Tab-separated table of C-alpha atoms in Angstrom:
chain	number	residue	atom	x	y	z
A	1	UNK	CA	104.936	75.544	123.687
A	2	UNK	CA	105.453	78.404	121.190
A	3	UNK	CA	102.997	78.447	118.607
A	4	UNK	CA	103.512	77.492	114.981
A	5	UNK	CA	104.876	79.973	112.438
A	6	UNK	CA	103.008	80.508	109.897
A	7	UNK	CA	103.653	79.003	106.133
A	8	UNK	CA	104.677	81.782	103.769
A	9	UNK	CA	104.862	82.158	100.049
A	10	UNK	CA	106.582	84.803	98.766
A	11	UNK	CA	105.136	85.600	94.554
A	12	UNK	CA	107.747	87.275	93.053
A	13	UNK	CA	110.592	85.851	95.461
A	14	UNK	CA	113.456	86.558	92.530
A	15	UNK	CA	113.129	90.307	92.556
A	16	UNK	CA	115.132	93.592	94.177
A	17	UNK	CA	112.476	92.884	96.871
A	18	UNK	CA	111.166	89.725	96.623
A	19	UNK	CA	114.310	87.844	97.227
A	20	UNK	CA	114.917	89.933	100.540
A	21	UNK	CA	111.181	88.994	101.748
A	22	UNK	CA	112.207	85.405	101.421
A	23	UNK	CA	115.716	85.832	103.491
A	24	UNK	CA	113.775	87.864	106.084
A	25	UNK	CA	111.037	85.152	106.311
A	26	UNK	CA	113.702	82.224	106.764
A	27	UNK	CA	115.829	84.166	109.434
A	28	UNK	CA	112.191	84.565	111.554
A	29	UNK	CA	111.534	81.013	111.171
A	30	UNK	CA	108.882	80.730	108.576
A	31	UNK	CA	108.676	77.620	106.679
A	32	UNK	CA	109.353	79.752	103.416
A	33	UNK	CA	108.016	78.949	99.580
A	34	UNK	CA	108.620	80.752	96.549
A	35	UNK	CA	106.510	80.464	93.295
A	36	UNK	CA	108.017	78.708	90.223
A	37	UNK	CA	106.802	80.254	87.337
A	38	UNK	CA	106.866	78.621	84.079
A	39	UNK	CA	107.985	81.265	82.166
A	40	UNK	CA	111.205	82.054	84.455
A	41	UNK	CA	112.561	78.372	83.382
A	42	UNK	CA	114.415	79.874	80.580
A	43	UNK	CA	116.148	83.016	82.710
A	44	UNK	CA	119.097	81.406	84.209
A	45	UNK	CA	119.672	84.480	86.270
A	46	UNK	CA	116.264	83.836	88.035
A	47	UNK	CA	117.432	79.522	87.912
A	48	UNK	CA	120.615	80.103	90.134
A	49	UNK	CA	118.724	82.849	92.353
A	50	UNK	CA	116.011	80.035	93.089
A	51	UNK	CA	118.738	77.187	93.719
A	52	UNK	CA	120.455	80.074	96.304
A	53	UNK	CA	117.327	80.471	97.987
A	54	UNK	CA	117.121	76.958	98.251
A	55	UNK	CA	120.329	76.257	100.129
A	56	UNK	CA	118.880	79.101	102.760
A	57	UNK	CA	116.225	76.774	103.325
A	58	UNK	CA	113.243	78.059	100.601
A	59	UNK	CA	110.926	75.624	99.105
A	60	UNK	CA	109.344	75.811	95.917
A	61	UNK	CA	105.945	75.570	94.542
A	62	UNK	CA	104.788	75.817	90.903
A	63	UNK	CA	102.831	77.651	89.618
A	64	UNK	CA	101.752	80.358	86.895
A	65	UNK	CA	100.095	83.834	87.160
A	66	UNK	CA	98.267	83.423	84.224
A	67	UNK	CA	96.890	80.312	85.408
A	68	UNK	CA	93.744	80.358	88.120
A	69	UNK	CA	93.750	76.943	88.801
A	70	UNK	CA	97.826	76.502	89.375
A	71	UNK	CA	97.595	80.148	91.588
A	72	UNK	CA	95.028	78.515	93.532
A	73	UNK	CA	96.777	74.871	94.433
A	74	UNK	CA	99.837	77.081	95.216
A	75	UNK	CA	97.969	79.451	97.975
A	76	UNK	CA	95.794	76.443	99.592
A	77	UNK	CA	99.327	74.929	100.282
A	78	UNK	CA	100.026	78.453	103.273
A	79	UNK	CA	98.582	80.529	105.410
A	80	UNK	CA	100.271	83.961	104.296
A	81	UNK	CA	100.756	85.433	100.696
A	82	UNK	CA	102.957	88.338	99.867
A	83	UNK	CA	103.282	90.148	96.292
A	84	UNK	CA	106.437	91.334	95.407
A	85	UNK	CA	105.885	91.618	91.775
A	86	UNK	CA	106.740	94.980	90.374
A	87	UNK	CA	103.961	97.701	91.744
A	88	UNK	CA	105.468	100.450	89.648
A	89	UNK	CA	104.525	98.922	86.431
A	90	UNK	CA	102.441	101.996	84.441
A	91	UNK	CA	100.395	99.381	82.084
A	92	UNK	CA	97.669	97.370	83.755
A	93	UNK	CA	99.265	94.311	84.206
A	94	UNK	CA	100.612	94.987	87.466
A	95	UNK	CA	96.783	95.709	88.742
A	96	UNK	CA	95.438	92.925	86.766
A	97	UNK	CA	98.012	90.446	88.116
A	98	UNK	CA	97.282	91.988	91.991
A	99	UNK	CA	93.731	90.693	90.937
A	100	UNK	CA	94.636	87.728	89.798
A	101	UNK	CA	96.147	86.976	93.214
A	102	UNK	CA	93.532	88.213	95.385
A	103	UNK	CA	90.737	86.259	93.095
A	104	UNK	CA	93.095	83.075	94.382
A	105	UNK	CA	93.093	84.112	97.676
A	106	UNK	CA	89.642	84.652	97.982
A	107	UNK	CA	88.277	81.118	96.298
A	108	UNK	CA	91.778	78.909	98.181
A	109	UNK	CA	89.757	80.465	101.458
A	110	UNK	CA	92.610	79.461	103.704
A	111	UNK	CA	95.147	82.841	104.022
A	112	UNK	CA	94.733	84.402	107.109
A	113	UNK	CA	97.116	87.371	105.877
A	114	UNK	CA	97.617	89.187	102.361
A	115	UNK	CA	99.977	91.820	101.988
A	116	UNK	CA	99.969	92.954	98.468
A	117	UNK	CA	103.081	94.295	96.014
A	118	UNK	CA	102.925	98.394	97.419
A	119	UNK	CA	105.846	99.253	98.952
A	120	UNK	CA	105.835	102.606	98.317
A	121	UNK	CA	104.803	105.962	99.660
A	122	UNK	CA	100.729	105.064	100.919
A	123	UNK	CA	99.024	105.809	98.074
A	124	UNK	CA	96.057	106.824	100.231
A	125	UNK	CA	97.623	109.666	101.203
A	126	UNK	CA	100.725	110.554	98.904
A	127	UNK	CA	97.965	112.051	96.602
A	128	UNK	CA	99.433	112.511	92.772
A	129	UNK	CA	98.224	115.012	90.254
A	130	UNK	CA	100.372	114.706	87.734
A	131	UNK	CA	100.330	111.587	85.033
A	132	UNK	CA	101.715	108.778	84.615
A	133	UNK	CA	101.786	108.506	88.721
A	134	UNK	CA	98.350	109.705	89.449
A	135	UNK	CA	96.362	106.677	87.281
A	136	UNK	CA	99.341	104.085	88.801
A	137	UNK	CA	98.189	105.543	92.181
A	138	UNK	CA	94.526	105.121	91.177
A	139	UNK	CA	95.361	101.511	90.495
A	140	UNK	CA	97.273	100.639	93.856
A	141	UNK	CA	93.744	101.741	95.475
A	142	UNK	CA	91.794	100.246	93.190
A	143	UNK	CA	93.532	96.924	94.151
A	144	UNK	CA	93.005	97.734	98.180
A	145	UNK	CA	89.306	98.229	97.847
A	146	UNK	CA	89.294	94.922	95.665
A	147	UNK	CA	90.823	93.272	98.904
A	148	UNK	CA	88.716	94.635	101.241
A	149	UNK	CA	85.206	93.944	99.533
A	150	UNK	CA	86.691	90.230	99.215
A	151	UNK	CA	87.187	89.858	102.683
A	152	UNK	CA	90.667	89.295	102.942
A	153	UNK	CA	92.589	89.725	105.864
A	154	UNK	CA	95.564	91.776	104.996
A	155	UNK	CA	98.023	94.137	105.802
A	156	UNK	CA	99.725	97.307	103.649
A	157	UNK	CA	103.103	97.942	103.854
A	158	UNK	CA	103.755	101.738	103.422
A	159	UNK	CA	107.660	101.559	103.196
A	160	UNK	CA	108.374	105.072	101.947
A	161	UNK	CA	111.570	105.494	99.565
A	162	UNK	CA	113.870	102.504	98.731
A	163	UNK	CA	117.366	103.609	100.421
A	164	UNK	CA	118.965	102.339	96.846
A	165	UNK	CA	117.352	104.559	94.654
A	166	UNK	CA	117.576	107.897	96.365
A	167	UNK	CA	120.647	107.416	99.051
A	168	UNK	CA	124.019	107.128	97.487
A	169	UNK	CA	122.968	108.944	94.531
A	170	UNK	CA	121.964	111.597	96.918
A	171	UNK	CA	118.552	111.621	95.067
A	172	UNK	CA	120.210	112.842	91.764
A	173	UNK	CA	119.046	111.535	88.591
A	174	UNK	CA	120.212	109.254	85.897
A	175	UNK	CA	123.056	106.937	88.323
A	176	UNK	CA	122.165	105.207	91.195
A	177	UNK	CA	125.461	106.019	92.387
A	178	UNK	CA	127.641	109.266	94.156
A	179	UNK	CA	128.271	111.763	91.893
A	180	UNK	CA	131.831	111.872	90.839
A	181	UNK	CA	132.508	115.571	89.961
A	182	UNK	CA	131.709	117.193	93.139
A	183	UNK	CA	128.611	118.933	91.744
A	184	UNK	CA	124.523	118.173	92.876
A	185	UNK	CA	121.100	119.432	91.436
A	186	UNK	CA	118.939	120.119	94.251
A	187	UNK	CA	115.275	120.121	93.793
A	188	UNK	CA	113.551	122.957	94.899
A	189	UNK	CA	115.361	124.420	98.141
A	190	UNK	CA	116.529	120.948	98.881
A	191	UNK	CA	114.501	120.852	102.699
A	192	UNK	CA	111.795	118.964	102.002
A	193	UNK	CA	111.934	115.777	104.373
A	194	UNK	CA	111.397	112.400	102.974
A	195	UNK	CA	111.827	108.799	104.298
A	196	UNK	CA	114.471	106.617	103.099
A	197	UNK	CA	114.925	102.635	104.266
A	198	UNK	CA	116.846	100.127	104.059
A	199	UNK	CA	115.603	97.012	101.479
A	200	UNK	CA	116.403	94.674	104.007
A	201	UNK	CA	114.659	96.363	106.926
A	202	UNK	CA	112.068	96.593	104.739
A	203	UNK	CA	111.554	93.029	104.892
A	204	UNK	CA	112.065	92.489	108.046
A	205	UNK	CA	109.435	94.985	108.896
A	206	UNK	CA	106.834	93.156	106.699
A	207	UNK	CA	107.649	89.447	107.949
A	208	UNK	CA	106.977	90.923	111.464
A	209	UNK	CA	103.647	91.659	110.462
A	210	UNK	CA	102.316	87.993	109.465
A	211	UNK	CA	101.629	87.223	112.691
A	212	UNK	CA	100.939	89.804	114.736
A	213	UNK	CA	97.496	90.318	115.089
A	214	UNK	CA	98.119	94.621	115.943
A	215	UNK	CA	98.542	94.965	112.088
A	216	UNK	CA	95.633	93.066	110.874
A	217	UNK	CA	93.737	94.958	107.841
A	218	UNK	CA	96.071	98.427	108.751
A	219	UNK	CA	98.821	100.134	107.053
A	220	UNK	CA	102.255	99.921	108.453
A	221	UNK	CA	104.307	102.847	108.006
A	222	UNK	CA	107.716	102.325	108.366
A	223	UNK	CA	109.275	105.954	109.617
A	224	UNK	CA	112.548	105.135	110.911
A	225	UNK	CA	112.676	108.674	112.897
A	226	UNK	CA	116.696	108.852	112.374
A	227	UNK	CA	116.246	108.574	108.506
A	228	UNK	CA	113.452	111.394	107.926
A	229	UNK	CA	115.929	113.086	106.258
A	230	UNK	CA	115.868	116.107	103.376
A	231	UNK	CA	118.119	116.094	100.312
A	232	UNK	CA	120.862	118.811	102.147
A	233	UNK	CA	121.077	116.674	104.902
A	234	UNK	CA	121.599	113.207	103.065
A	235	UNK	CA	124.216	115.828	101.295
A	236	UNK	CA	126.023	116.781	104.302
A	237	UNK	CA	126.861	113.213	105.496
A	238	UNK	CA	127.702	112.022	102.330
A	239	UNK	CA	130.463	115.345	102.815
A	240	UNK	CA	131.357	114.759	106.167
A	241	UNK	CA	131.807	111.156	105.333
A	242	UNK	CA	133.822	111.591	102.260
A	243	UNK	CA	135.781	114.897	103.058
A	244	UNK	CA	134.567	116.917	99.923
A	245	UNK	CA	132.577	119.638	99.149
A	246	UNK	CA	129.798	119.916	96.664
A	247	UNK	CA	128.962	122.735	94.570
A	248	UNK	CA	124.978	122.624	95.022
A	249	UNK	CA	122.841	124.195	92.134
A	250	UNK	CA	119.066	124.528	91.764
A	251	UNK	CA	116.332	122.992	89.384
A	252	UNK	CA	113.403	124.550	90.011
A	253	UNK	CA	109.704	122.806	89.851
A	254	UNK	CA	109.101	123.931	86.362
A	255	UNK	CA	112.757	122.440	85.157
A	256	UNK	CA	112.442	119.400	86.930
A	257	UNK	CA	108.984	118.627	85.427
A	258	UNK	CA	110.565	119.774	82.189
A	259	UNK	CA	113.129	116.595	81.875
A	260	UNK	CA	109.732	114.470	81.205
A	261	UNK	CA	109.899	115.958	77.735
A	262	UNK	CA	110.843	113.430	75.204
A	263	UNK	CA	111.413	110.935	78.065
A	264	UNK	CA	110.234	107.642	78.536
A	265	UNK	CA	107.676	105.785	80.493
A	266	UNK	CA	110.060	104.950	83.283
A	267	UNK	CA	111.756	108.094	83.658
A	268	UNK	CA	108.499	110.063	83.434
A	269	UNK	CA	106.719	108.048	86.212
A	270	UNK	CA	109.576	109.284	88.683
A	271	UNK	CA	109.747	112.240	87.909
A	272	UNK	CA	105.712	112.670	88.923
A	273	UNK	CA	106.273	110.609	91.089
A	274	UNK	CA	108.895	112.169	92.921
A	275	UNK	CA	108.136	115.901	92.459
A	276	UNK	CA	105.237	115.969	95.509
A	277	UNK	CA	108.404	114.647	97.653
A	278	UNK	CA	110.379	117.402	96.629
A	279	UNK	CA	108.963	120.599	95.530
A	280	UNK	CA	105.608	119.854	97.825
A	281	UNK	CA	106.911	118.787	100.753
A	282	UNK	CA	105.640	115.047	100.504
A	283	UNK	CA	103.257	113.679	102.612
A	284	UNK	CA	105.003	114.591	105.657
A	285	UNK	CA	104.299	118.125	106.100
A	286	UNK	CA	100.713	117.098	107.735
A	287	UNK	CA	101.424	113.469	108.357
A	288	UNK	CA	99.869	111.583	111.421
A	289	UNK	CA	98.946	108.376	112.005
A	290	UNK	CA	95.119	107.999	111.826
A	291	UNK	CA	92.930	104.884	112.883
A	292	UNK	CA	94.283	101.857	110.887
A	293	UNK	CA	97.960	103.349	110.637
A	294	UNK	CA	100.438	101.556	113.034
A	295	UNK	CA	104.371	102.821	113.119
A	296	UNK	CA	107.016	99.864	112.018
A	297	UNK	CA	109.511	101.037	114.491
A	298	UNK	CA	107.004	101.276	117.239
A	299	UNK	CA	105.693	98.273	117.102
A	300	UNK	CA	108.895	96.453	116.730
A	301	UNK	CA	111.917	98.139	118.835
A	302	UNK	CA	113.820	95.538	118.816
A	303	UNK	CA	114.609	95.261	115.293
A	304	UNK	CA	118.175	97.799	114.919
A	305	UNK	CA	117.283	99.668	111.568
A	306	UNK	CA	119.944	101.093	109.221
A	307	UNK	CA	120.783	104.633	109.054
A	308	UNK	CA	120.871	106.925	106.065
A	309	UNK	CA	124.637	107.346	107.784
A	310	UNK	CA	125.405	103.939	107.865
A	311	UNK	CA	123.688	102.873	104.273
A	312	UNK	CA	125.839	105.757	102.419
A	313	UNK	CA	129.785	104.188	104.771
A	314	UNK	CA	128.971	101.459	102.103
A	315	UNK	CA	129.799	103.633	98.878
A	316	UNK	CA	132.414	105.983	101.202
């Protein structure tokens, strides 16, 4: 008889992220719950996003944030948590609300796997030195150590570079789209290597975690090999795809950082944090999986990710 799947609730299950978690968990056969906040009862956006998730099969559970008691009923009621509120948040309420959730998990007593809102390039080794992303990186740790000295079985999902934010824009700023006049910035010589994935393998990857027991308090780094890809190559496909040429021009390090000038929060936290990925070479240029690292597409073969090729045919 095959064992019982394990009772998931997704915080944050209306997001970019969060709503792809809760898909992912369904498809696996997770009996699936998404918090209902108070405060989203007014955002009819968020209203007919619940009552879709619904009709896949998602089950709802109230609940507040900013209420212990409430965050506590809500977690005694599964045996896996996952946090896909916003990580990049530069105030502290992203931290305090990671907190907030672990202080829950901790006195509920009953989760036998946290995986918290990261999501992003492992902030134990994608080291920043330039603010705002150095004291946001601070945080993310900050919230890890907070985990481990409460006991709490978890797992960290390092899942790199979101496909949609650096893919069909091929990683150029201010559109999330292709550029349209046949002309790119490339930052620094435009070789650096960098992982881009998919949003939706990225939740697949992290519901195939819950329950295996090979990922238990580690970091899973998801390194599809085919998508480890610089900024001229993600160039070159979008070209060969598209039959046009791009006139490619250079910003140099000091340039790049210079566009912080004048900007705003948002804007500046990419740009520090994206400058180590392209003018230093990332994490990758000594990366190797250490004790407590495991390898998404390792571990889990059988899932087919998608290609850098195949996520830019969408905007061809």
């Amino acid at each position: 008889m095959a064992s019982e799947k394990s009772r998931v609730l997704v915080l944050g299950g209306t997001g970019y992220l969060g709503k792809r978690l809760v898909k992912a968990s369904l498809r696996e056969g997770h009996p699936t719950y998404v918090l209902q906040r108070p405060e989203n009862c007014m955002d009819i956006n968020k209203i007919q996003l619940l009552l879709r998730l619904k009709k896949h099969g998602a089950k709802f559970i109230e609940g507040s944030l900013s209420d212990h008691e409430s965050l506590v009923r809500a977690v005694k009621q599964v045996d896996v948590v996952i946090s896909a509120l916003s990580s990049s948040d530069i105030s502290t309420t992203a931290t305090q609300l990671q907190l907030k959730i672990a202080a829950a998990i901790k006195e509920a007593g009953n989760v036998k796997r946290f995986i918290p809102a990261e999501f992003c390039i492992d902030p134990a080794r994608h080291v920043h030195n330039l603010e705002p992303a150095k004291t946001l990186n601070v945080r993310m740790m900050d919230v890890r150590q907070a985990i481990v000295e409460a006991n709490i079985p978890y797992t960290s999902i390092a899942a790199n570079c979101f496909a949609g934010y650096f893919v069909p824009n091929l990683c150029q700023l201010g559109s999330l789209l292709p550029p349209k006049d046949n002309k790119v910035s490339i930052f620094g010589d435009g070789n650096a290597k960098a992982i881009y994935v998919d949003e939706n393998d990225i939740a697949t990857y992290t519901i195939k975690t819950i329950d295996d027991p090979r990922t238990i308090n580690k970091t899973l780094h998801l390194m599809p090999p085919e998508n480890i890809r610089s900024q001229n190559e993600l160039i070159s496909i979008w070209e060969k795809l598209t039959g046009k040429k791009y006139e490619r021009s250079t910003i140099s390090g000091e340039d790049y950082l210079a566009i912080m000038n004048g900007a705003d929060a948002i804007i500046q936290f990419g740009i520090t944090h994206n400058y180590p990925i392209f003018y230093e070479g990332g994490y990758l240029k000594s990366f190797e999986l250490k004790e407590g690292d495991e390898e998404a597409t390792k571990l889990y073969p059988d899932v087919k990710y998608t290609t850098v090729e195949e996520y830019l045919k969408r905007y061809a």
